Amino acid sequence: SEKLRVPEALTFDDVLLRPMESRVEPDDADVATHVSKNVKLEIPILSAAMDTVTESDLAIAMAREGGLGVLHRNMTVEETADEVARVKQAHELVIRRENVVTANPEQTVSDVDKMMGREGVSGAPVVDTDDTVLGIISATDIRPYLEVGESDAVSEAMTDEVITASEDVTAREALELMYDYKIERVPIVDEQSRLVGLVTMQGVLERREHEYAARDESGRLRAGVAVGPFEIDRATAADEAGADVLFIDCAHAHNLNVIDSAREIKSLVDADVVVGNIGTREAAQEIADFADGMKVGIGPGSICTTRVVSGAGMPQITAVSEVADVASKHGIPVIADGGIRYSGDAIKAIAAGADAVMLGSYFAGTDEAPGRVITMNGKRYKQYRGMGSVGAMKSGGGDRYLKDADEEDEFVPEGVEAATPYKGTLASELHQLVGGMKSGMGYVGAETVPEVKAAARFVRVSAAGQTEGHPHDVMITDEAPNYSPQ
Ligand code: RVP
């Protein structure tokens, strides 16, 4: 029958990149990309908005490495605003006044010593009651006093010729002051010499270490936030807190009620609005007039049971390429979300037309992800669960998936709760991921993400070819950092 003349849809393991003529050395490949119309990143990687993946700690680490963390929404609107603020304020060159530890001139030296220990700082500006900077006191100033004069006043022990700078100081200028005067911290003052912030040597160095960090125009780290399709309040609160990109977080964004609401959210916020998830060209056409980005993935996630439970889904390579066909005509970036197990999958997604990729399980095992390390049978794991799992829905997973029940046994979950191997730092995981993607760029002879999208070609892989592609007929004795048998 006509109905059974069905089109074929492909996923990662069905295809390989065709090796092509190249002069591209992987080290020279440039992976910078857009995740949404107005947000460009140095690496094309996002972390999933899941409560076992992205909270502010991981989002900060992602942005420092050049990617983007998307905060999950299994929390109150106030908590979302706080989490966004934490990311935006992390690693600012100038620590703001409210976060600067200060001393007052009448305090005793031993008092200040204890306070600095408690706060984990090794120096503090000394200010009087109206915040005028009188001096600066450091552990080095204090040390001799602790032996012979610990009840002396801070005003005795402090350095009172303070080198200060104004708010518009650059990292370079601050470093020069520190070098010239052999100091480690420079108080930032207003015209009345009142303290408004502090620049520390550690802060400057940290910033230089992360030259590719994702930053907004004013130098703050970038933050992405998931918002439910009907959560106008969370969207506006996240926007006001400084979120750079809002992600409409829905399992099926080709729902016309969702699209109406997403359009309304877009009209209310300054942040870019990425709409998802979708998996077809028809869905892409429906949102092309207002979306700043399109996120693709109906059922590919490692913890996702949508395809089994609902019978619906789109294998990810086909889904990405259908959406990209439409999005590229409108200049809208595409994010491939879910199902990526290896760096090879990530570069295949880009070859199929994505501008960036989003991963959950890949990052859930890192130190920066929420949750603690658990040991089972002598191996270390971290918890990883679908946002449509019973556990996540019970703790308020929102309306991403059908949730029309109060009782646990009434939920119809579309995800599972699982554990994923413990992996160490996010930075080392990202290093492997991006390194592998650059290697792929070398094989296809493409030096940039747009070149991969335009030039890469696929070949179809048979079951025998698939087996051949993995280690075979050997017993692995030492695990590689970027490969584990599935
Ligand atoms: P993966 O990287 O394969 O672990 O997939 C992560 C993605 O899976 C998420 O970004 C999200 O789109 C999807 N997800 C999250 N929860 C669920 C679920 O419960 N079905 N799916």
PDB file of N, CA, C and O in Angstrom, residues 128-178:
ATOM      1  N   ASP A 128      36.512  52.694  55.754  1.00  0.00           N
ATOM      2  CA  ASP A 128      35.786  53.239  56.894  1.00  0.00           C
ATOM      3  C   ASP A 128      34.284  53.106  56.630  1.00  0.00           C
ATOM      4  O   ASP A 128      33.876  52.482  55.641  1.00  0.00           O
ATOM      5  N   THR A 129      33.478  53.678  57.497  1.00  0.00           N
ATOM      6  CA  THR A 129      32.042  53.378  57.450  1.00  0.00           C
ATOM      7  C   THR A 129      31.372  53.806  56.147  1.00  0.00           C
ATOM      8  O   THR A 129      30.371  53.217  55.755  1.00  0.00           O
ATOM      9  N   ASP A 130      31.907  54.829  55.470  1.00  0.00           N
ATOM     10  CA  ASP A 130      31.260  55.186  54.190  1.00  0.00           C
ATOM     11  C   ASP A 130      31.983  54.577  52.994  1.00  0.00           C
ATOM     12  O   ASP A 130      31.838  55.051  51.862  1.00  0.00           O
ATOM     13  N   ASP A 131      32.753  53.508  53.241  1.00  0.00           N
ATOM     14  CA  ASP A 131      33.410  52.740  52.182  1.00  0.00           C
ATOM     15  C   ASP A 131      34.619  53.425  51.550  1.00  0.00           C
ATOM     16  O   ASP A 131      35.123  52.985  50.518  1.00  0.00           O
ATOM     17  N   THR A 132      35.074  54.540  52.152  1.00  0.00           N
ATOM     18  CA  THR A 132      36.306  55.160  51.649  1.00  0.00           C
ATOM     19  C   THR A 132      37.478  54.214  51.929  1.00  0.00           C
ATOM     20  O   THR A 132      37.600  53.684  53.031  1.00  0.00           O
ATOM     21  N   VAL A 133      38.307  54.041  50.908  1.00  0.00           N
ATOM     22  CA  VAL A 133      39.430  53.112  51.071  1.00  0.00           C
ATOM     23  C   VAL A 133      40.552  53.795  51.854  1.00  0.00           C
ATOM     24  O   VAL A 133      41.080  54.821  51.431  1.00  0.00           O
ATOM     25  N   LEU A 134      40.916  53.209  53.009  1.00  0.00           N
ATOM     26  CA  LEU A 134      41.961  53.778  53.857  1.00  0.00           C
ATOM     27  C   LEU A 134      43.280  53.052  53.678  1.00  0.00           C
ATOM     28  O   LEU A 134      44.349  53.618  53.913  1.00  0.00           O
ATOM     29  N   GLY A 135      43.212  51.796  53.295  1.00  0.00           N
ATOM     30  CA  GLY A 135      44.437  51.012  53.173  1.00  0.00           C
ATOM     31  C   GLY A 135      44.101  49.630  52.669  1.00  0.00           C
ATOM     32  O   GLY A 135      42.972  49.358  52.240  1.00  0.00           O
ATOM     33  N   ILE A 136      45.106  48.783  52.718  1.00  0.00           N
ATOM     34  CA  ILE A 136      44.878  47.400  52.313  1.00  0.00           C
ATOM     35  C   ILE A 136      45.715  46.526  53.235  1.00  0.00           C
ATOM     36  O   ILE A 136      46.817  46.915  53.648  1.00  0.00           O
ATOM     37  N   ILE A 137      45.181  45.393  53.624  1.00  0.00           N
ATOM     38  CA  ILE A 137      45.910  44.530  54.554  1.00  0.00           C
ATOM     39  C   ILE A 137      46.021  43.141  53.961  1.00  0.00           C
ATOM     40  O   ILE A 137      45.055  42.638  53.369  1.00  0.00           O
ATOM     41  N   SER A 138      47.206  42.557  54.069  1.00  0.00           N
ATOM     42  CA  SER A 138      47.409  41.230  53.481  1.00  0.00           C
ATOM     43  C   SER A 138      47.990  40.293  54.531  1.00  0.00           C
ATOM     44  O   SER A 138      48.438  40.739  55.599  1.00  0.00           O
ATOM     45  N   ALA A 139      48.007  39.031  54.220  1.00  0.00           N
ATOM     46  CA  ALA A 139      48.566  38.029  55.137  1.00  0.00           C
ATOM     47  C   ALA A 139      50.009  38.374  55.483  1.00  0.00           C
ATOM     48  O   ALA A 139      50.450  38.177  56.616  1.00  0.00           O
ATOM     49  N   THR A 140      50.736  38.919  54.502  1.00  0.00           N
ATOM     50  CA  THR A 140      52.144  39.271  54.743  1.00  0.00           C
ATOM     51  C   THR A 140      52.252  40.407  55.760  1.00  0.00           C
ATOM     52  O   THR A 140      53.148  40.408  56.607  1.00  0.00           O
ATOM     53  N   ASP A 141      51.329  41.406  55.681  1.00  0.00           N
ATOM     54  CA  ASP A 141      51.342  42.505  56.668  1.00  0.00           C
ATOM     55  C   ASP A 141      51.075  41.965  58.066  1.00  0.00           C
ATOM     56  O   ASP A 141      51.628  42.431  59.058  1.00  0.00           O
ATOM     57  N   ILE A 142      50.202  40.979  58.117  1.00  0.00           N
ATOM     58  CA  ILE A 142      49.708  40.492  59.407  1.00  0.00           C
ATOM     59  C   ILE A 142      50.715  39.623  60.138  1.00  0.00           C
ATOM     60  O   ILE A 142      50.828  39.683  61.362  1.00  0.00           O
ATOM     61  N   ARG A 143      51.466  38.837  59.384  1.00  0.00           N
ATOM     62  CA  ARG A 143      52.268  37.770  59.981  1.00  0.00           C
ATOM     63  C   ARG A 143      53.110  38.212  61.192  1.00  0.00           C
ATOM     64  O   ARG A 143      52.987  37.630  62.267  1.00  0.00           O
ATOM     65  N   PRO A 144      53.944  39.278  61.076  1.00  0.00           N
ATOM     66  CA  PRO A 144      54.747  39.657  62.263  1.00  0.00           C
ATOM     67  C   PRO A 144      53.880  40.073  63.451  1.00  0.00           C
ATOM     68  O   PRO A 144      54.227  39.795  64.600  1.00  0.00           O
ATOM     69  N   TYR A 145      52.741  40.713  63.174  1.00  0.00           N
ATOM     70  CA  TYR A 145      51.871  41.160  64.267  1.00  0.00           C
ATOM     71  C   TYR A 145      51.322  39.986  65.065  1.00  0.00           C
ATOM     72  O   TYR A 145      51.086  40.081  66.255  1.00  0.00           O
ATOM     73  N   LEU A 146      51.087  38.870  64.378  1.00  0.00           N
ATOM     74  CA  LEU A 146      50.508  37.721  65.071  1.00  0.00           C
ATOM     75  C   LEU A 146      51.438  37.238  66.177  1.00  0.00           C
ATOM     76  O   LEU A 146      51.000  36.717  67.190  1.00  0.00           O
ATOM     77  N   GLU A 147      52.754  37.440  65.964  1.00  0.00           N
ATOM     78  CA  GLU A 147      53.724  37.029  66.975  1.00  0.00           C
ATOM     79  C   GLU A 147      53.760  38.016  68.133  1.00  0.00           C
ATOM     80  O   GLU A 147      53.743  37.625  69.296  1.00  0.00           O
ATOM     81  N   VAL A 148      53.799  39.302  67.816  1.00  0.00           N
ATOM     82  CA  VAL A 148      54.087  40.286  68.873  1.00  0.00           C
ATOM     83  C   VAL A 148      52.977  41.296  69.127  1.00  0.00           C
ATOM     84  O   VAL A 148      52.998  41.988  70.148  1.00  0.00           O
ATOM     85  N   GLY A 149      52.001  41.404  68.256  1.00  0.00           N
ATOM     86  CA  GLY A 149      50.989  42.445  68.483  1.00  0.00           C
ATOM     87  C   GLY A 149      49.637  42.084  67.925  1.00  0.00           C
ATOM     88  O   GLY A 149      49.016  42.872  67.196  1.00  0.00           O
ATOM     89  N   GLU A 150      49.131  40.923  68.289  1.00  0.00           N
ATOM     90  CA  GLU A 150      47.908  40.465  67.624  1.00  0.00           C
ATOM     91  C   GLU A 150      46.681  41.261  68.025  1.00  0.00           C
ATOM     92  O   GLU A 150      45.676  41.236  67.350  1.00  0.00           O
ATOM     93  N   SER A 151      46.753  42.020  69.134  1.00  0.00           N
ATOM     94  CA  SER A 151      45.584  42.844  69.464  1.00  0.00           C
ATOM     95  C   SER A 151      45.748  44.283  68.981  1.00  0.00           C
ATOM     96  O   SER A 151      44.930  45.161  69.282  1.00  0.00           O
ATOM     97  N   ASP A 152      46.805  44.555  68.205  1.00  0.00           N
ATOM     98  CA  ASP A 152      46.943  45.882  67.594  1.00  0.00           C
ATOM     99  C   ASP A 152      45.835  46.098  66.568  1.00  0.00           C
ATOM    100  O   ASP A 152      45.275  45.141  66.043  1.00  0.00           O
ATOM    101  N   ALA A 153      45.561  47.364  66.296  1.00  0.00           N
ATOM    102  CA  ALA A 153      44.491  47.668  65.343  1.00  0.00           C
ATOM    103  C   ALA A 153      44.980  47.473  63.913  1.00  0.00           C
ATOM    104  O   ALA A 153      46.169  47.622  63.617  1.00  0.00           O
ATOM    105  N   VAL A 154      44.040  47.161  63.046  1.00  0.00           N
ATOM    106  CA  VAL A 154      44.333  46.994  61.624  1.00  0.00           C
ATOM    107  C   VAL A 154      45.018  48.234  61.054  1.00  0.00           C
ATOM    108  O   VAL A 154      45.951  48.140  60.252  1.00  0.00           O
ATOM    109  N   SER A 155      44.591  49.406  61.521  1.00  0.00           N
ATOM    110  CA  SER A 155      45.172  50.650  60.996  1.00  0.00           C
ATOM    111  C   SER A 155      46.680  50.710  61.210  1.00  0.00           C
ATOM    112  O   SER A 155      47.402  51.380  60.466  1.00  0.00           O
ATOM    113  N   GLU A 156      47.176  50.009  62.235  1.00  0.00           N
ATOM    114  CA  GLU A 156      48.618  49.938  62.485  1.00  0.00           C
ATOM    115  C   GLU A 156      49.326  49.074  61.443  1.00  0.00           C
ATOM    116  O   GLU A 156      50.406  49.411  60.971  1.00  0.00           O
ATOM    117  N   ALA A 157      48.690  47.949  61.150  1.00  0.00           N
ATOM    118  CA  ALA A 157      49.370  46.924  60.350  1.00  0.00           C
ATOM    119  C   ALA A 157      49.195  47.104  58.849  1.00  0.00           C
ATOM    120  O   ALA A 157      49.999  46.618  58.059  1.00  0.00           O
ATOM    121  N   MET A 158      48.151  47.845  58.463  1.00  0.00           N
ATOM    122  CA  MET A 158      47.826  47.903  57.027  1.00  0.00           C
ATOM    123  C   MET A 158      48.831  48.742  56.236  1.00  0.00           C
ATOM    124  O   MET A 158      49.577  49.542  56.797  1.00  0.00           O
ATOM    125  N   THR A 159      48.843  48.544  54.931  1.00  0.00           N
ATOM    126  CA  THR A 159      49.601  49.414  54.037  1.00  0.00           C
ATOM    127  C   THR A 159      48.669  50.569  53.701  1.00  0.00           C
ATOM    128  O   THR A 159      47.557  50.345  53.206  1.00  0.00           O
ATOM    129  N   ASP A 160      49.108  51.824  54.001  1.00  0.00           N
ATOM    130  CA  ASP A 160      48.126  52.885  53.774  1.00  0.00           C
ATOM    131  C   ASP A 160      48.330  53.660  52.469  1.00  0.00           C
ATOM    132  O   ASP A 160      47.530  54.514  52.124  1.00  0.00           O
ATOM    133  N   GLU A 161      49.423  53.318  51.765  1.00  0.00           N
ATOM    134  CA  GLU A 161      49.507  53.929  50.427  1.00  0.00           C
ATOM    135  C   GLU A 161      48.961  52.930  49.410  1.00  0.00           C
ATOM    136  O   GLU A 161      49.671  52.057  48.925  1.00  0.00           O
ATOM    137  N   VAL A 162      47.691  53.066  49.144  1.00  0.00           N
ATOM    138  CA  VAL A 162      47.027  52.049  48.330  1.00  0.00           C
ATOM    139  C   VAL A 162      47.030  52.438  46.858  1.00  0.00           C
ATOM    140  O   VAL A 162      46.733  53.584  46.510  1.00  0.00           O
ATOM    141  N   ILE A 163      47.377  51.490  46.027  1.00  0.00           N
ATOM    142  CA  ILE A 163      47.270  51.696  44.581  1.00  0.00           C
ATOM    143  C   ILE A 163      45.859  51.270  44.168  1.00  0.00           C
ATOM    144  O   ILE A 163      45.468  50.130  44.382  1.00  0.00           O
ATOM    145  N   THR A 164      45.106  52.198  43.602  1.00  0.00           N
ATOM    146  CA  THR A 164      43.738  51.881  43.194  1.00  0.00           C
ATOM    147  C   THR A 164      43.574  52.129  41.692  1.00  0.00           C
ATOM    148  O   THR A 164      44.456  52.712  41.061  1.00  0.00           O
ATOM    149  N   ALA A 165      42.476  51.684  41.168  1.00  0.00           N
ATOM    150  CA  ALA A 165      42.169  51.950  39.755  1.00  0.00           C
ATOM    151  C   ALA A 165      40.687  52.241  39.636  1.00  0.00           C
ATOM    152  O   ALA A 165      39.927  52.019  40.582  1.00  0.00           O
ATOM    153  N   SER A 166      40.296  52.754  38.468  1.00  0.00           N
ATOM    154  CA  SER A 166      38.878  53.051  38.279  1.00  0.00           C
ATOM    155  C   SER A 166      38.199  51.879  37.571  1.00  0.00           C
ATOM    156  O   SER A 166      38.851  50.969  37.082  1.00  0.00           O
ATOM    157  N   GLU A 167      36.878  51.940  37.513  1.00  0.00           N
ATOM    158  CA  GLU A 167      36.084  50.792  37.085  1.00  0.00           C
ATOM    159  C   GLU A 167      36.374  50.304  35.662  1.00  0.00           C
ATOM    160  O   GLU A 167      36.151  49.145  35.351  1.00  0.00           O
ATOM    161  N   ASP A 168      36.849  51.210  34.818  1.00  0.00           N
ATOM    162  CA  ASP A 168      37.064  50.803  33.423  1.00  0.00           C
ATOM    163  C   ASP A 168      38.452  50.199  33.186  1.00  0.00           C
ATOM    164  O   ASP A 168      38.890  50.047  32.051  1.00  0.00           O
ATOM    165  N   VAL A 169      39.132  49.796  34.264  1.00  0.00           N
ATOM    166  CA  VAL A 169      40.474  49.231  34.121  1.00  0.00           C
ATOM    167  C   VAL A 169      40.420  47.942  33.270  1.00  0.00           C
ATOM    168  O   VAL A 169      39.459  47.174  33.363  1.00  0.00           O
ATOM    169  N   THR A 170      41.442  47.755  32.439  1.00  0.00           N
ATOM    170  CA  THR A 170      41.496  46.521  31.647  1.00  0.00           C
ATOM    171  C   THR A 170      42.390  45.509  32.364  1.00  0.00           C
ATOM    172  O   THR A 170      43.141  45.874  33.279  1.00  0.00           O
ATOM    173  N   ALA A 171      42.334  44.260  31.928  1.00  0.00           N
ATOM    174  CA  ALA A 171      43.143  43.215  32.541  1.00  0.00           C
ATOM    175  C   ALA A 171      44.629  43.573  32.411  1.00  0.00           C
ATOM    176  O   ALA A 171      45.416  43.430  33.346  1.00  0.00           O
ATOM    177  N   ARG A 172      44.985  44.085  31.246  1.00  0.00           N
ATOM    178  CA  ARG A 172      46.376  44.455  30.969  1.00  0.00           C
ATOM    179  C   ARG A 172      46.854  45.553  31.944  1.00  0.00           C
ATOM    180  O   ARG A 172      47.918  45.472  32.537  1.00  0.00           O
ATOM    181  N   GLU A 173      46.026  46.610  32.075  1.00  0.00           N
ATOM    182  CA  GLU A 173      46.396  47.729  32.964  1.00  0.00           C
ATOM    183  C   GLU A 173      46.526  47.256  34.411  1.00  0.00           C
ATOM    184  O   GLU A 173      47.456  47.644  35.128  1.00  0.00           O
ATOM    185  N   ALA A 174      45.589  46.413  34.836  1.00  0.00           N
ATOM    186  CA  ALA A 174      45.638  45.916  36.213  1.00  0.00           C
ATOM    187  C   ALA A 174      46.928  45.128  36.438  1.00  0.00           C
ATOM    188  O   ALA A 174      47.604  45.281  37.455  1.00  0.00           O
ATOM    189  N   LEU A 175      47.271  44.308  35.448  1.00  0.00           N
ATOM    190  CA  LEU A 175      48.468  43.492  35.564  1.00  0.00           C
ATOM    191  C   LEU A 175      49.718  44.365  35.630  1.00  0.00           C
ATOM    192  O   LEU A 175      50.654  44.111  36.404  1.00  0.00           O
ATOM    193  N   GLU A 176      49.734  45.448  34.846  1.00  0.00           N
ATOM    194  CA  GLU A 176      50.888  46.354  34.864  1.00  0.00           C
ATOM    195  C   GLU A 176      51.046  47.023  36.226  1.00  0.00           C
ATOM    196  O   GLU A 176      52.159  47.160  36.739  1.00  0.00           O
ATOM    197  N   LEU A 177      49.910  47.439  36.818  1.00  0.00           N
ATOM    198  CA  LEU A 177      49.971  48.025  38.164  1.00  0.00           C
ATOM    199  C   LEU A 177      50.536  47.018  39.162  1.00  0.00           C
ATOM    200  O   LEU A 177      51.394  47.355  39.987  1.00  0.00           O
ATOM    201  N   MET A 178      50.074  45.784  39.065  1.00  0.00           N
ATOM    202  CA  MET A 178      50.529  44.757  39.998  1.00  0.00           C
ATOM    203  C   MET A 178      52.022  44.506  39.834  1.00  0.00           C
ATOM    204  O   MET A 178      52.746  44.318  40.806  1.00  0.00           O
TER     205      MET A 178
END
